[in-house]
Amino acid sequence: MGTYGRQGFDEEKKQLKNRIVNKTQIAAALVLSAAFLSAGCGNDKTGEVQKGADAAGEEISDDKDLMAGDDTASEKQDQDTADGNDVAVNTEAASDKTDIYDDVLSQYQDMVQNDFFEELRETDQWDSCFGEDIGLEIRTHKQNIYYTFYDIDGNGTMELIIAGEENGISNPVFSPWNYDLYGYNGTDVVPIFPEMEFGYRTNFSLFENGVIEVFYSSSAAESGVDFYKIGSDGFTPELADSFSSAGHLEGEEPVFTYFQNGKEITQSQYDAGIKSYEVTLSEQPDWIQIQ
């Protein structure tokens, strides 16, 4: 098989594999969604979801039959090429392993499909309707919800980011408000910042070189910016630098004092220090709406 023919064959096979993976994930998500919807909160859409899962399963079976034929043809390639392809596939699988987040995503899907359980907001049942991984602030008001996968620390395992569109805020470039950030500890999906609730006064942004910026504000006079990187274990945040400011009135004029890691600095040092970490991502996240 010529070089061009092999590349074309490999590309078709890769696309078919992706179809199977995507449909498998969709079927799994639908089944999980059915389980949540049957718990008693919101509308009962279990039957519709199960039909969708069954249909996806039939398509997966058909695609696997096609894959069997492709695998037979691929065995005719020389062994060296096959070995090289195996390495490429294994590397891709490590970096694109996102099905570990299916359960978390199904919880958000359940919330969206049931309109944030608005009909139960004034009842004692409301809080219990949300999945255990859904943050407290993102559930406070109905809005469009998005997710993306991003390998923040470059270790080959994607992190999951959940964001809200924040209705009423106009952005010339789509830039949702980040609410939740999840990683994987090798066994379970875990929040990267388990002690923080992101939303109105505390939020995070991603920057180049694995930098996570956490901005917080306790009042108009006190705020801070902390910069983290994910540790070598792949899920524990490690503080790299910390900046804060505090203001007070002298007469009628506000006066601010600036700090870096607890040490007083000038405003220009404060601004320059923060700016040095805020390097725009070379590859922007690909946001997908949860529906």
mmCIF file of N, CA and C in Angstrom, residues 139-183:
data_model
loop_
_atom_site.group_PDB
_atom_site.id
_atom_site.type_symbol
_atom_site.label_atom_id
_atom_site.label_comp_id
_atom_site.label_asym_id
_atom_site.label_seq_id
_atom_site.Cartn_x
_atom_site.Cartn_y
_atom_site.Cartn_z
ATOM 1 N N ARG A 139 -25.827 26.745 40.549
ATOM 2 C CA ARG A 139 -27.227 26.316 40.564
ATOM 3 C C ARG A 139 -28.180 27.444 40.960
ATOM 4 N N THR A 140 -27.647 28.618 41.309
ATOM 5 C CA THR A 140 -28.483 29.672 41.877
ATOM 6 C C THR A 140 -29.428 30.309 40.874
ATOM 7 N N HIS A 141 -29.068 30.339 39.579
ATOM 8 C CA HIS A 141 -29.965 30.930 38.586
ATOM 9 C C HIS A 141 -29.786 30.224 37.251
ATOM 10 N N LYS A 142 -30.876 30.136 36.512
ATOM 11 C CA LYS A 142 -30.860 29.441 35.232
ATOM 12 C C LYS A 142 -30.042 30.211 34.206
ATOM 13 N N GLN A 143 -29.190 29.505 33.482
ATOM 14 C CA GLN A 143 -28.364 30.095 32.433
ATOM 15 C C GLN A 143 -27.865 28.969 31.532
ATOM 16 N N ASN A 144 -27.296 29.321 30.394
ATOM 17 C CA ASN A 144 -26.688 28.318 29.531
ATOM 18 C C ASN A 144 -25.408 27.805 30.175
ATOM 19 N N ILE A 145 -25.226 26.487 30.154
ATOM 20 C CA ILE A 145 -24.068 25.858 30.795
ATOM 21 C C ILE A 145 -23.185 25.216 29.727
ATOM 22 N N TYR A 146 -21.872 25.360 29.891
ATOM 23 C CA TYR A 146 -20.907 24.858 28.925
ATOM 24 C C TYR A 146 -19.837 24.032 29.637
ATOM 25 N N TYR A 147 -19.171 23.182 28.854
ATOM 26 C CA TYR A 147 -18.030 22.444 29.391
ATOM 27 C C TYR A 147 -16.930 22.373 28.345
ATOM 28 N N THR A 148 -15.726 22.118 28.823
ATOM 29 C CA THR A 148 -14.604 21.887 27.927
ATOM 30 C C THR A 148 -13.585 21.016 28.643
ATOM 31 N N PHE A 149 -12.770 20.319 27.880
ATOM 32 C CA PHE A 149 -11.656 19.549 28.424
ATOM 33 C C PHE A 149 -10.357 20.274 28.075
ATOM 34 N N TYR A 150 -9.456 20.324 29.046
ATOM 35 C CA TYR A 150 -8.182 21.008 28.796
ATOM 36 C C TYR A 150 -7.102 20.373 29.663
ATOM 37 N N ASP A 151 -5.997 20.007 29.032
ATOM 38 C CA ASP A 151 -4.876 19.426 29.772
ATOM 39 C C ASP A 151 -4.038 20.564 30.337
ATOM 40 N N ILE A 152 -4.416 21.036 31.503
ATOM 41 C CA ILE A 152 -3.807 22.237 32.075
ATOM 42 C C ILE A 152 -2.326 22.040 32.386
ATOM 43 N N ASP A 153 -2.000 20.919 32.999
ATOM 44 C CA ASP A 153 -0.617 20.686 33.432
ATOM 45 C C ASP A 153 0.204 19.889 32.434
ATOM 46 N N GLY A 154 -0.408 19.510 31.307
ATOM 47 C CA GLY A 154 0.348 18.813 30.271
ATOM 48 C C GLY A 154 0.788 17.420 30.637
ATOM 49 N N ASN A 155 0.061 16.754 31.542
ATOM 50 C CA ASN A 155 0.461 15.403 31.966
ATOM 51 C C ASN A 155 -0.246 14.300 31.186
ATOM 52 N N GLY A 156 -1.048 14.686 30.173
ATOM 53 C CA GLY A 156 -1.726 13.689 29.364
ATOM 54 C C GLY A 156 -3.126 13.365 29.818
ATOM 55 N N THR A 157 -3.567 13.903 30.964
ATOM 56 C CA THR A 157 -4.931 13.705 31.450
ATOM 57 C C THR A 157 -5.677 15.026 31.410
ATOM 58 N N MET A 158 -6.798 15.025 30.713
ATOM 59 C CA MET A 158 -7.586 16.240 30.593
ATOM 60 C C MET A 158 -8.264 16.595 31.916
ATOM 61 N N GLU A 159 -8.355 17.892 32.185
ATOM 62 C CA GLU A 159 -9.199 18.390 33.258
ATOM 63 C C GLU A 159 -10.541 18.815 32.648
ATOM 64 N N LEU A 160 -11.584 18.834 33.480
ATOM 65 C CA LEU A 160 -12.920 19.233 33.043
ATOM 66 C C LEU A 160 -13.256 20.594 33.639
ATOM 67 N N ILE A 161 -13.696 21.514 32.776
ATOM 68 C CA ILE A 161 -14.078 22.856 33.217
ATOM 69 C C ILE A 161 -15.552 23.061 32.908
ATOM 70 N N ILE A 162 -16.297 23.548 33.897
ATOM 71 C CA ILE A 162 -17.709 23.864 33.733
ATOM 72 C C ILE A 162 -17.873 25.379 33.835
ATOM 73 N N ALA A 163 -18.658 25.948 32.918
ATOM 74 C CA ALA A 163 -18.829 27.398 32.906
ATOM 75 C C ALA A 163 -20.264 27.766 32.582
ATOM 76 N N GLY A 164 -20.629 29.010 32.914
ATOM 77 C CA GLY A 164 -21.949 29.537 32.613
ATOM 78 C C GLY A 164 -21.849 30.747 31.717
ATOM 79 N N GLU A 165 -22.845 30.917 30.875
ATOM 80 C CA GLU A 165 -22.824 32.035 29.924
ATOM 81 C C GLU A 165 -23.128 33.358 30.602
ATOM 82 N N GLU A 166 -23.763 33.316 31.765
ATOM 83 C CA GLU A 166 -24.126 34.517 32.507
ATOM 84 C C GLU A 166 -24.976 35.450 31.651
ATOM 85 N N ASN A 167 -26.262 35.135 31.559
ATOM 86 C CA ASN A 167 -27.187 35.959 30.779
ATOM 87 C C ASN A 167 -27.149 37.407 31.253
ATOM 88 N N GLY A 168 -27.171 38.317 30.298
ATOM 89 C CA GLY A 168 -27.144 39.739 30.631
ATOM 90 C C GLY A 168 -25.761 40.339 30.513
ATOM 91 N N ILE A 169 -24.720 39.495 30.440
ATOM 92 C CA ILE A 169 -23.361 39.986 30.257
ATOM 93 C C ILE A 169 -23.005 39.849 28.789
ATOM 94 N N SER A 170 -22.655 40.961 28.159
ATOM 95 C CA SER A 170 -22.367 40.955 26.723
ATOM 96 C C SER A 170 -20.859 40.859 26.508
ATOM 97 N N ASN A 171 -20.442 39.825 25.777
ATOM 98 C CA ASN A 171 -19.028 39.639 25.472
ATOM 99 C C ASN A 171 -18.802 39.713 23.974
ATOM 100 N N PRO A 172 -17.882 40.582 23.506
ATOM 101 C CA PRO A 172 -17.596 40.617 22.073
ATOM 102 C C PRO A 172 -17.018 39.292 21.575
ATOM 103 N N VAL A 173 -16.300 38.588 22.452
ATOM 104 C CA VAL A 173 -15.789 37.252 22.158
ATOM 105 C C VAL A 173 -16.346 36.320 23.231
ATOM 106 N N PHE A 174 -16.850 35.163 22.820
ATOM 107 C CA PHE A 174 -17.466 34.255 23.782
ATOM 108 C C PHE A 174 -16.473 33.875 24.873
ATOM 109 N N SER A 175 -16.814 34.218 26.093
ATOM 110 C CA SER A 175 -15.939 33.933 27.222
ATOM 111 C C SER A 175 -16.807 33.662 28.440
ATOM 112 N N PRO A 176 -17.204 32.413 28.652
ATOM 113 C CA PRO A 176 -18.107 32.090 29.759
ATOM 114 C C PRO A 176 -17.434 32.271 31.116
ATOM 115 N N TRP A 177 -18.257 32.316 32.128
ATOM 116 C CA TRP A 177 -17.803 32.508 33.506
ATOM 117 C C TRP A 177 -17.530 31.140 34.126
ATOM 118 N N ASN A 178 -16.283 30.894 34.493
ATOM 119 C CA ASN A 178 -15.897 29.581 35.027
ATOM 120 C C ASN A 178 -16.488 29.355 36.418
ATOM 121 N N TYR A 179 -17.026 28.158 36.610
ATOM 122 C CA TYR A 179 -17.632 27.815 37.898
ATOM 123 C C TYR A 179 -16.975 26.619 38.585
ATOM 124 N N ASP A 180 -16.639 25.591 37.820
ATOM 125 C CA ASP A 180 -16.138 24.366 38.444
ATOM 126 C C ASP A 180 -14.975 23.791 37.643
ATOM 127 N N LEU A 181 -14.034 23.178 38.345
ATOM 128 C CA LEU A 181 -12.835 22.600 37.734
ATOM 129 C C LEU A 181 -12.567 21.242 38.371
ATOM 130 N N TYR A 182 -12.493 20.211 37.529
ATOM 131 C CA TYR A 182 -12.325 18.840 38.023
ATOM 132 C C TYR A 182 -11.081 18.193 37.426
ATOM 133 N N GLY A 183 -10.476 17.314 38.220
ATOM 134 C CA GLY A 183 -9.341 16.521 37.771
ATOM 135 C C GLY A 183 -9.574 15.061 38.105
#
